[in-house]
Every structure is written in structure tokens, then in C-alpha cells.
mmCIF file of N, CA and C and ligand atoms in Angstrom:
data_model
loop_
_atom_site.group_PDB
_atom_site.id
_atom_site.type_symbol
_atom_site.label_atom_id
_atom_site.label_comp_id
_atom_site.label_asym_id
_atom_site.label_seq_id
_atom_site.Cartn_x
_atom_site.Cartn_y
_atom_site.Cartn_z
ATOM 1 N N UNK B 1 21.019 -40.627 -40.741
ATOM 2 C CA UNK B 1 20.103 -40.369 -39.617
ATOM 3 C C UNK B 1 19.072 -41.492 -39.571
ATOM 4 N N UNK B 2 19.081 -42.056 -38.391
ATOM 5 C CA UNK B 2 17.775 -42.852 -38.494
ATOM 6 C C UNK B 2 16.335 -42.774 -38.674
ATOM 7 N N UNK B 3 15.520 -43.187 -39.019
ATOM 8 C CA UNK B 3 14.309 -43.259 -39.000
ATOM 9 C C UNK B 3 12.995 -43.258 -38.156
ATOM 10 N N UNK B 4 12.293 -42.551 -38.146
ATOM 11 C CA UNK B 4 11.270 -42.645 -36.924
ATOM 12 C C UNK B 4 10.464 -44.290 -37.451
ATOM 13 N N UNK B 5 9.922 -44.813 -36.271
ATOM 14 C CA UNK B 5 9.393 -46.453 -36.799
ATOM 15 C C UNK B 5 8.254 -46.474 -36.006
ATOM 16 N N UNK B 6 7.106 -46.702 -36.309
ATOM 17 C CA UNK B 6 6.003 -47.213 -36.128
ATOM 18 C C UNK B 6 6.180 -48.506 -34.277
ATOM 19 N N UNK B 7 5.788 -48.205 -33.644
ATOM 20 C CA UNK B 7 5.945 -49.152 -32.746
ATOM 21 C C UNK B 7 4.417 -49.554 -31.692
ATOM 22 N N UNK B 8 3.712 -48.553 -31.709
ATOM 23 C CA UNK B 8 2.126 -48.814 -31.149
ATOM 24 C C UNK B 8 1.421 -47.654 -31.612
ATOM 25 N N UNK B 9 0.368 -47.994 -30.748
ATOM 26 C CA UNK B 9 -0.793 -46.967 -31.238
ATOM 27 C C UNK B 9 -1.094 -46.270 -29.668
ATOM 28 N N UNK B 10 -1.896 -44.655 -30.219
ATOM 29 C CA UNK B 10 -2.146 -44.075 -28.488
ATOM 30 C C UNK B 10 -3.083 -45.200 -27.794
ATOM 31 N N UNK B 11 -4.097 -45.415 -28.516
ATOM 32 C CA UNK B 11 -4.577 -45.896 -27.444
ATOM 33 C C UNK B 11 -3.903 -47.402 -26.656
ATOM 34 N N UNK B 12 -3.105 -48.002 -27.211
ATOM 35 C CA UNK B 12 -2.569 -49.339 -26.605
ATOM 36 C C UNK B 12 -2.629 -48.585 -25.234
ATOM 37 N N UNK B 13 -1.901 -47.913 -24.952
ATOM 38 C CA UNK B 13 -0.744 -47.250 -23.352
ATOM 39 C C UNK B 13 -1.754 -46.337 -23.177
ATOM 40 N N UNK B 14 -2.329 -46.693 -21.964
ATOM 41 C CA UNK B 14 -3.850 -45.696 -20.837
ATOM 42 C C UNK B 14 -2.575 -44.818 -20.014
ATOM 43 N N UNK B 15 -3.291 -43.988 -19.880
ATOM 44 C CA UNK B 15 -2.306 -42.422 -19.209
ATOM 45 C C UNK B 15 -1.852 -43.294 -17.522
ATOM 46 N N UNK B 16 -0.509 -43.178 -17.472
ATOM 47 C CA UNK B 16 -0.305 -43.524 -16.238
ATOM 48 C C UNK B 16 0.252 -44.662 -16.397
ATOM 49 N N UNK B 17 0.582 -45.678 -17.704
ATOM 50 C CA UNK B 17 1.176 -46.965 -17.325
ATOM 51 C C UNK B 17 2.123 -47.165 -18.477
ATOM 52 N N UNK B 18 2.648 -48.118 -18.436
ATOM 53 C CA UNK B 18 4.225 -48.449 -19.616
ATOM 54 C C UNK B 18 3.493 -49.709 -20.061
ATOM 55 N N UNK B 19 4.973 -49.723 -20.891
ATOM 56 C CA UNK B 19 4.642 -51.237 -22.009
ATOM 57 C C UNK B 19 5.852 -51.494 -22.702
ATOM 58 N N UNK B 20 6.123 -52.569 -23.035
ATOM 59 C CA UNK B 20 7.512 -52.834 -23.502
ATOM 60 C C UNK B 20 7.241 -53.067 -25.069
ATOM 61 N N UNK B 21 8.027 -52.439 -26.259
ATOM 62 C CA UNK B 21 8.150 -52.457 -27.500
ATOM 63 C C UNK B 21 9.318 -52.456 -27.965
ATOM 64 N N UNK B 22 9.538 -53.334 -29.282
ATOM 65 C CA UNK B 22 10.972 -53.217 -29.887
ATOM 66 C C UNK B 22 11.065 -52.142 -30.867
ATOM 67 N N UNK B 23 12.191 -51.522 -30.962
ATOM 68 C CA UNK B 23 12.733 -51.173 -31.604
ATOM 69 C C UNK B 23 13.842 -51.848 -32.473
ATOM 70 N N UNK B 24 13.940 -52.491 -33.617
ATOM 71 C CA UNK B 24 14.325 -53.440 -33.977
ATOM 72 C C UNK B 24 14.022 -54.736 -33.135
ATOM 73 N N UNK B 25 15.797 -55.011 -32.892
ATOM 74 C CA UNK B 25 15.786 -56.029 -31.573
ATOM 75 C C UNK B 25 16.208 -55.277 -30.259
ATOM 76 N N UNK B 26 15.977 -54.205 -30.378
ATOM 77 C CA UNK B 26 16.034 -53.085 -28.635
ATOM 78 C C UNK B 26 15.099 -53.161 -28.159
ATOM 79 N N UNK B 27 14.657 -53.588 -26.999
ATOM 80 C CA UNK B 27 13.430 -53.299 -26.182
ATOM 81 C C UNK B 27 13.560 -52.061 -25.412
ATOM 82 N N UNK B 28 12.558 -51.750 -25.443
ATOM 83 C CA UNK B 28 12.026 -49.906 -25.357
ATOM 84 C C UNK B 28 10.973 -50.098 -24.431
ATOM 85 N N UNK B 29 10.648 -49.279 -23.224
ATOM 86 C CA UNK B 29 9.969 -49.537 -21.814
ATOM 87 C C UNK B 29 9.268 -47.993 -22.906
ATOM 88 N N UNK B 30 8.016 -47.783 -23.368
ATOM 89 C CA UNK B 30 7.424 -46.844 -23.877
ATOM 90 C C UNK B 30 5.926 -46.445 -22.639
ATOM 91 N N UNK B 31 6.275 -45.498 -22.161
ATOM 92 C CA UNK B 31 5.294 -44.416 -21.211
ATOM 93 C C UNK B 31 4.402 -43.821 -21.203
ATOM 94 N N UNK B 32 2.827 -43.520 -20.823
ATOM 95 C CA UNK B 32 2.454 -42.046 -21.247
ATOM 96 C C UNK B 32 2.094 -41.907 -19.861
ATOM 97 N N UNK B 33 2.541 -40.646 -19.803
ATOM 98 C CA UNK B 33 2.306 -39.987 -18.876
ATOM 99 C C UNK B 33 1.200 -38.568 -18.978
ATOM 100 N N UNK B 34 0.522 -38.572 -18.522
ATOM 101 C CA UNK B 34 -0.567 -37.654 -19.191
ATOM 102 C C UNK B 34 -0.871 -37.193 -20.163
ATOM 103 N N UNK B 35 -0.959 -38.254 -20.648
ATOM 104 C CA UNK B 35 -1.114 -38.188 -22.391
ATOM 105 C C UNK B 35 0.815 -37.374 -23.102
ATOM 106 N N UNK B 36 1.861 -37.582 -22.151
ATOM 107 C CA UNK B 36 2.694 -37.416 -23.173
ATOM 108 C C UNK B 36 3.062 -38.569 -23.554
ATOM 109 N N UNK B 37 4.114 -39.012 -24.596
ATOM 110 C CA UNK B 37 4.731 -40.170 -24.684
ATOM 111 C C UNK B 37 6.079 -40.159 -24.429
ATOM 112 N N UNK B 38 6.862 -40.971 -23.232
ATOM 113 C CA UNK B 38 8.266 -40.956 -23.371
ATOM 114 C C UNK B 38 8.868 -42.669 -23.408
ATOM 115 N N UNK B 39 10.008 -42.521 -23.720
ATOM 116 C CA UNK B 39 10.858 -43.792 -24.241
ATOM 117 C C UNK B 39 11.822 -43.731 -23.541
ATOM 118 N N UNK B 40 12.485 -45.284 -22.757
ATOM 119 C CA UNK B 40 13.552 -45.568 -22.366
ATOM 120 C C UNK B 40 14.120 -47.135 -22.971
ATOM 121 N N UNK B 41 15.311 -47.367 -22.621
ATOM 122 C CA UNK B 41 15.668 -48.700 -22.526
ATOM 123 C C UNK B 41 15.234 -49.614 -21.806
ATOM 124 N N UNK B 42 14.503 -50.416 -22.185
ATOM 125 C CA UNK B 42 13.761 -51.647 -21.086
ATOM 126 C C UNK B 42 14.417 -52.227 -20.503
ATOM 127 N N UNK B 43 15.646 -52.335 -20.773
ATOM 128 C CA UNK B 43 16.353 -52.864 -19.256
ATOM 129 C C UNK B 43 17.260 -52.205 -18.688
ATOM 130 N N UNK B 44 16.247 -52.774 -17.043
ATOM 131 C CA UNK B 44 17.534 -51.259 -15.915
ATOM 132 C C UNK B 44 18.890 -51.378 -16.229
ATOM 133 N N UNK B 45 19.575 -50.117 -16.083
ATOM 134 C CA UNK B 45 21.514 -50.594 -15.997
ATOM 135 C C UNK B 45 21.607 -51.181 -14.952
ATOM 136 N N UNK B 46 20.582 -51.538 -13.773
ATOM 137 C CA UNK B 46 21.440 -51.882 -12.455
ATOM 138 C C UNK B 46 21.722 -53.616 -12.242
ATOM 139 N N UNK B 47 20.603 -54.162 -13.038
ATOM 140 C CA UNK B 47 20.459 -55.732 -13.524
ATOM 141 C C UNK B 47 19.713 -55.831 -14.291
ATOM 142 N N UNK B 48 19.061 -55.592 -15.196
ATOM 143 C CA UNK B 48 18.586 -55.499 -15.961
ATOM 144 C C UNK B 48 16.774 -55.833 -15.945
ATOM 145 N N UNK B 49 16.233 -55.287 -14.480
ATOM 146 C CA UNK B 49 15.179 -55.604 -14.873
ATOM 147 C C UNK B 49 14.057 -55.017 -15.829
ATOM 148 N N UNK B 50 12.948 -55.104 -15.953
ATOM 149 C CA UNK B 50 12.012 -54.981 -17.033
ATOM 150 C C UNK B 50 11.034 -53.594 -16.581
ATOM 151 N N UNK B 51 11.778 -52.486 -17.203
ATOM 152 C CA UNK B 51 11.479 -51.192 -16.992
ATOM 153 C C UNK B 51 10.095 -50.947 -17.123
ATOM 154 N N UNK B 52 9.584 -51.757 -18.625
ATOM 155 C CA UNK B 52 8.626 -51.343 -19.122
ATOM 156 C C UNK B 52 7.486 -52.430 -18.223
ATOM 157 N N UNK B 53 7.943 -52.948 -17.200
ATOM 158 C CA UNK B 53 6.714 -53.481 -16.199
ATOM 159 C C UNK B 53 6.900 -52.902 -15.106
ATOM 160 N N UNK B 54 7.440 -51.886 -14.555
ATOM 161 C CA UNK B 54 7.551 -51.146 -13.678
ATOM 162 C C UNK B 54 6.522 -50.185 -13.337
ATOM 163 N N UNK B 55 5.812 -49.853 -12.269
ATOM 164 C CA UNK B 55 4.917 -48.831 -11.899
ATOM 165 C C UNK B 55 5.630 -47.645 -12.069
ATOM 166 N N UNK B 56 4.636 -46.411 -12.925
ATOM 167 C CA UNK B 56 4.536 -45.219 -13.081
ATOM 168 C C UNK B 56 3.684 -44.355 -11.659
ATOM 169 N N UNK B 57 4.668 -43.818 -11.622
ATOM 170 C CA UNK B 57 4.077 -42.672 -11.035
ATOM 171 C C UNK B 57 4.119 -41.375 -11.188
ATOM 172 N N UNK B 58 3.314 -40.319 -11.921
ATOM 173 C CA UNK B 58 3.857 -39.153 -12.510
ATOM 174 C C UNK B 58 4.699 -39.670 -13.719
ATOM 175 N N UNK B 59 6.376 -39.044 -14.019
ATOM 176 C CA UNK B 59 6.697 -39.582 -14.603
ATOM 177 C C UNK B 59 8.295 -40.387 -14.350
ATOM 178 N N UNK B 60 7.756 -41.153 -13.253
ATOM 179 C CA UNK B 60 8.835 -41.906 -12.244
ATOM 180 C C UNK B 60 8.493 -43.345 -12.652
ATOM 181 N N UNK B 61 9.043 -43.894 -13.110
ATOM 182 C CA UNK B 61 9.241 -45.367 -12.862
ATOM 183 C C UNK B 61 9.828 -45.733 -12.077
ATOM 184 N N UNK B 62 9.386 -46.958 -11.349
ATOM 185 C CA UNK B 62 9.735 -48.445 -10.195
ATOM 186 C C UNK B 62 10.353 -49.358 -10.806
ATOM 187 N N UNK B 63 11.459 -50.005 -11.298
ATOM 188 C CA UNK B 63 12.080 -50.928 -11.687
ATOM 189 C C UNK B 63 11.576 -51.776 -10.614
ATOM 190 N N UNK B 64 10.596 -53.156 -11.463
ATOM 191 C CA UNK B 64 10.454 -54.178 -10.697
ATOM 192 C C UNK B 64 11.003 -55.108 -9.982
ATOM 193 N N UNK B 65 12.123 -54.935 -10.222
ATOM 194 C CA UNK B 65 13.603 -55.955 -9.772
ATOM 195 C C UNK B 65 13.734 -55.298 -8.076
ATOM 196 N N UNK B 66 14.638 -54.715 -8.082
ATOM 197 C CA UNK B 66 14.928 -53.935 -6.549
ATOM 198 C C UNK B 66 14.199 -52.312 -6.183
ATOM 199 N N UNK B 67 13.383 -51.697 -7.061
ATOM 200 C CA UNK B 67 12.711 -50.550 -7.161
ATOM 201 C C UNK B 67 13.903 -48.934 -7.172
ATOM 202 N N UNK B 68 14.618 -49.612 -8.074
ATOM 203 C CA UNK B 68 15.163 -48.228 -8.508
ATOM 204 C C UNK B 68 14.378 -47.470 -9.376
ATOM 205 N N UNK B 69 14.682 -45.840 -8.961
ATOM 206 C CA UNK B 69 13.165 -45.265 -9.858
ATOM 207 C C UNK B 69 14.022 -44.266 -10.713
ATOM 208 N N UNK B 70 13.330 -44.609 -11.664
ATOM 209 C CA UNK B 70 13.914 -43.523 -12.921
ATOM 210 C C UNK B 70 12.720 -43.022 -13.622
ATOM 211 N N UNK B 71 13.396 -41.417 -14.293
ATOM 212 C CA UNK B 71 12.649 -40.750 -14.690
ATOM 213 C C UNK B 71 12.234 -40.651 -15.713
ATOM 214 N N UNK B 72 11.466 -41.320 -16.562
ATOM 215 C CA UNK B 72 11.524 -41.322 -17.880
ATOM 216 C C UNK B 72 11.263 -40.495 -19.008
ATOM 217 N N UNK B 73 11.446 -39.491 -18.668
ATOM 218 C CA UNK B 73 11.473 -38.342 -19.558
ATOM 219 C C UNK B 73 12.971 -37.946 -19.379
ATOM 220 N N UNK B 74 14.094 -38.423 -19.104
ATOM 221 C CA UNK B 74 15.159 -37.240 -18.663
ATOM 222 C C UNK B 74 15.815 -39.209 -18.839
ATOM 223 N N UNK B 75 15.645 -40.079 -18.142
ATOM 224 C CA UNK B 75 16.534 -41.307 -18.177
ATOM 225 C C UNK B 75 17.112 -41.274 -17.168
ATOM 226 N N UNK B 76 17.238 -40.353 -16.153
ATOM 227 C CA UNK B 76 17.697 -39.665 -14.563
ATOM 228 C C UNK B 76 17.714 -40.906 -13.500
ATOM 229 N N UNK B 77 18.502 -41.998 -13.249
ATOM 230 C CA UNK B 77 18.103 -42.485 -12.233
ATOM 231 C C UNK B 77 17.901 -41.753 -10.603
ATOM 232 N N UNK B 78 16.733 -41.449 -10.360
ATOM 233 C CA UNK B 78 17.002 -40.888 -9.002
ATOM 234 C C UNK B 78 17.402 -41.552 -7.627
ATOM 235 N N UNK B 79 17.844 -42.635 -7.835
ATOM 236 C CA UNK B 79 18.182 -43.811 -6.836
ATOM 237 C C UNK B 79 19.614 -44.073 -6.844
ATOM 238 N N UNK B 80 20.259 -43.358 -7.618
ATOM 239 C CA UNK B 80 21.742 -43.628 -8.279
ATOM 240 C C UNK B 80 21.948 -43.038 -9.215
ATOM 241 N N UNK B 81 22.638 -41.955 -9.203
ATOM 242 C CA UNK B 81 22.910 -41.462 -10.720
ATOM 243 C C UNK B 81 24.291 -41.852 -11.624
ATOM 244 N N UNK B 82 25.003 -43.038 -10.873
ATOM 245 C CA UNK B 82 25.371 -43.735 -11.567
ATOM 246 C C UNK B 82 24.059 -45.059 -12.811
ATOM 247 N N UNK B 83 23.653 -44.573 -12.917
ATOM 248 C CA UNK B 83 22.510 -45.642 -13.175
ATOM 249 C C UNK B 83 21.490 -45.067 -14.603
ATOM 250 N N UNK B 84 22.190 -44.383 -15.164
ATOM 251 C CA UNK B 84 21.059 -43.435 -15.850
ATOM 252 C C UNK B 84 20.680 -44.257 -17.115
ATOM 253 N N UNK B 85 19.481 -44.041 -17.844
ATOM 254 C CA UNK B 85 19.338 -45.210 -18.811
ATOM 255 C C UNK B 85 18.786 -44.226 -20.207
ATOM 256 N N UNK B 86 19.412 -45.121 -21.597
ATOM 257 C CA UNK B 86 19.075 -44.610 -22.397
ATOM 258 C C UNK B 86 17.589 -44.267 -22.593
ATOM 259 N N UNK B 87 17.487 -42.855 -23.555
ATOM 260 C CA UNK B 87 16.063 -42.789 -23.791
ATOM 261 C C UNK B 87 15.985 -42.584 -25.402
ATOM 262 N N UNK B 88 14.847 -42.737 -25.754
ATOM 263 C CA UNK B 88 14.718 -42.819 -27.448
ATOM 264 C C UNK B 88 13.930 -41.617 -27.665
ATOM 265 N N UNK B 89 13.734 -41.219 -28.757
ATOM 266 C CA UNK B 89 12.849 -40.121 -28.821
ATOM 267 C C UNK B 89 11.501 -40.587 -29.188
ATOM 268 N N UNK B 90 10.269 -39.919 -28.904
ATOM 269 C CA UNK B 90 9.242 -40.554 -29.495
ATOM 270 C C UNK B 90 8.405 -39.002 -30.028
ATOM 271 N N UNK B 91 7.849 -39.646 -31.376
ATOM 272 C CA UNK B 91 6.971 -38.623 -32.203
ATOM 273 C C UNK B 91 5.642 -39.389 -32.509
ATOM 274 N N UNK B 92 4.378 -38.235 -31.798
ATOM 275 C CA UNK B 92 2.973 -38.958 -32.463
ATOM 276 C C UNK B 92 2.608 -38.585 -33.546
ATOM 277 N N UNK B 93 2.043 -39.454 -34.670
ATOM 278 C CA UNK B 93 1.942 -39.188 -35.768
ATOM 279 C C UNK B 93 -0.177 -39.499 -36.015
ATOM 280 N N UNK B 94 -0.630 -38.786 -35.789
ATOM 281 C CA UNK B 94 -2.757 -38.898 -35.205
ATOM 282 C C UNK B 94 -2.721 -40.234 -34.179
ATOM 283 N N UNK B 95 -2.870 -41.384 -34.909
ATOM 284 C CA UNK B 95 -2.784 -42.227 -33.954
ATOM 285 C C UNK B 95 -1.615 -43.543 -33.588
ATOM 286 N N UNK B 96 -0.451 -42.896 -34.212
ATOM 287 C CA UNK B 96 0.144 -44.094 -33.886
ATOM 288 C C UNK B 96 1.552 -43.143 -33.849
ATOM 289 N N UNK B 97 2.617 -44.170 -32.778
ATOM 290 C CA UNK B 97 3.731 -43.724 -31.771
ATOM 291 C C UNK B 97 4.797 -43.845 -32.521
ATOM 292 N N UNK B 98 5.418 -43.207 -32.622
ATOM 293 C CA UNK B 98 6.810 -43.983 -33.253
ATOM 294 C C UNK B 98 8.138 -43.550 -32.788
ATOM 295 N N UNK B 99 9.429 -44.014 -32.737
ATOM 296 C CA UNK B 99 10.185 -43.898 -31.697
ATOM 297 C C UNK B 99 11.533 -44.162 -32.819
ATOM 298 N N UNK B 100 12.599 -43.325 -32.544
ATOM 299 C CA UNK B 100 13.824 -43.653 -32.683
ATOM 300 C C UNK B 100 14.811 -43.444 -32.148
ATOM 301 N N UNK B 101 16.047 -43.775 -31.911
ATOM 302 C CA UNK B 101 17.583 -43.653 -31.540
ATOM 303 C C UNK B 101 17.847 -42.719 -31.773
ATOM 304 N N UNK B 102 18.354 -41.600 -30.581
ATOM 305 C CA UNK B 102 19.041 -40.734 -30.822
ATOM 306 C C UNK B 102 20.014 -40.649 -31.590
ATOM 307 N N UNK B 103 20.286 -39.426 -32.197
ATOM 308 C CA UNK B 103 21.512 -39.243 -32.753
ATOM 309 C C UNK B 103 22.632 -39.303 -32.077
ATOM 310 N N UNK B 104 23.755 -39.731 -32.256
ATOM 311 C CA UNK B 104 24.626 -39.507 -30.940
ATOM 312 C C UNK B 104 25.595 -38.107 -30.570
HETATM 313 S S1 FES W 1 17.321 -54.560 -11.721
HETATM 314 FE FE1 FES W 1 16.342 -52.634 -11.650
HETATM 315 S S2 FES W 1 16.769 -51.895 -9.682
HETATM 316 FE FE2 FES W 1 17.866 -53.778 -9.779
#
């Protein structure tokens, strides 16, 4: 089973916006959305743009590339559900985030 890993702290990510973090060498588009924390794959399936610079809304992301929006709590593309993108799990530990790979 993998390991939960240290990847930021709460306060880096203000309620309402993303940020891109590795997980190893995986980049991880990491969320909070009213103070929750959720995790996806930083790059869209549709071309790969940069999830984790995408506008939040609620808990909808804008892929900056062509604005496909996905849900990042669920990985749901709602623009295509051919399109759905991995999500990681994330656990807060007082002040700092940590995130791992699902089991499969
Ligand atoms: S690269 Fe994300 S919508 Fe096209």
C-alpha cells in the first residue's frame, strides 16, 4: 500500500484556488475548496493542459487550455465524460496536506 506524503501546507492554497504539486514525478492539480482539500491529475486527458492553473469555482475547475470543467472532488469531466481524470486522495495532518495514489 502506498504511503500518504507530505506535499504542502493549509495555508499555501486560500479557499477557492489550486496549485500544482508533485507527487513523486506526478503532478497533482491540489484544491481547497472551502477549506476541503481535493486532488487530481494536473494534466487534462483532453491535451494536457495545466489543471492546477485552472479557475475554481465551487468545486469545478476550468482547464486553461480550451475550458473543459472538471470536478475535482469526483474527477467527473462535466464537458465530456469521456474525459474523466485521475484523483489522489488527500489527508490533513494539523497543518500540512498530504496526498497519495489510490489503491487500484
Ligand atoms: S487541454 Fe484541457 S480542455 Fe483542452
Amino acid at each position: 500500500m502506498s504511503e500518504f506524503v507530505k506535499v504542502a501546507r493549509v495555508g499555501d492554497i486560500a479557499p477557492g484556488s489550486g496549485t500544482t504539486r508533485y507527487l513523486g514525478t506526478t503532478p497533482v492539480a491540489l484544491f481547497n475548496v472551502d477549506g476541503r482539500f481535493y486532488a487530481i491529475h494536473n494534466d487534462c486527458p483532453h491535451e494536457d493542459g495545466a489543471l492546477g492553473e485552472g479557475s475554481l469555482c465551487g468545486s469545478v475547475v476550468t482547464c486553461p487550455v480550451h475550458a473543459y470543467e472538471f470536478d475535482v472532488s469526483s474527477g467527473e469531466c462535466l464537458t465530456d465524460s469521456a474525459y474523466c481524470v485521475e484523483r489522489f486522495e488527500v489527508r490533513v495532518d494539523g497543518d500540512d496536506i498530504l496526498l497519495r495514489r489510490p489503491e487500484p
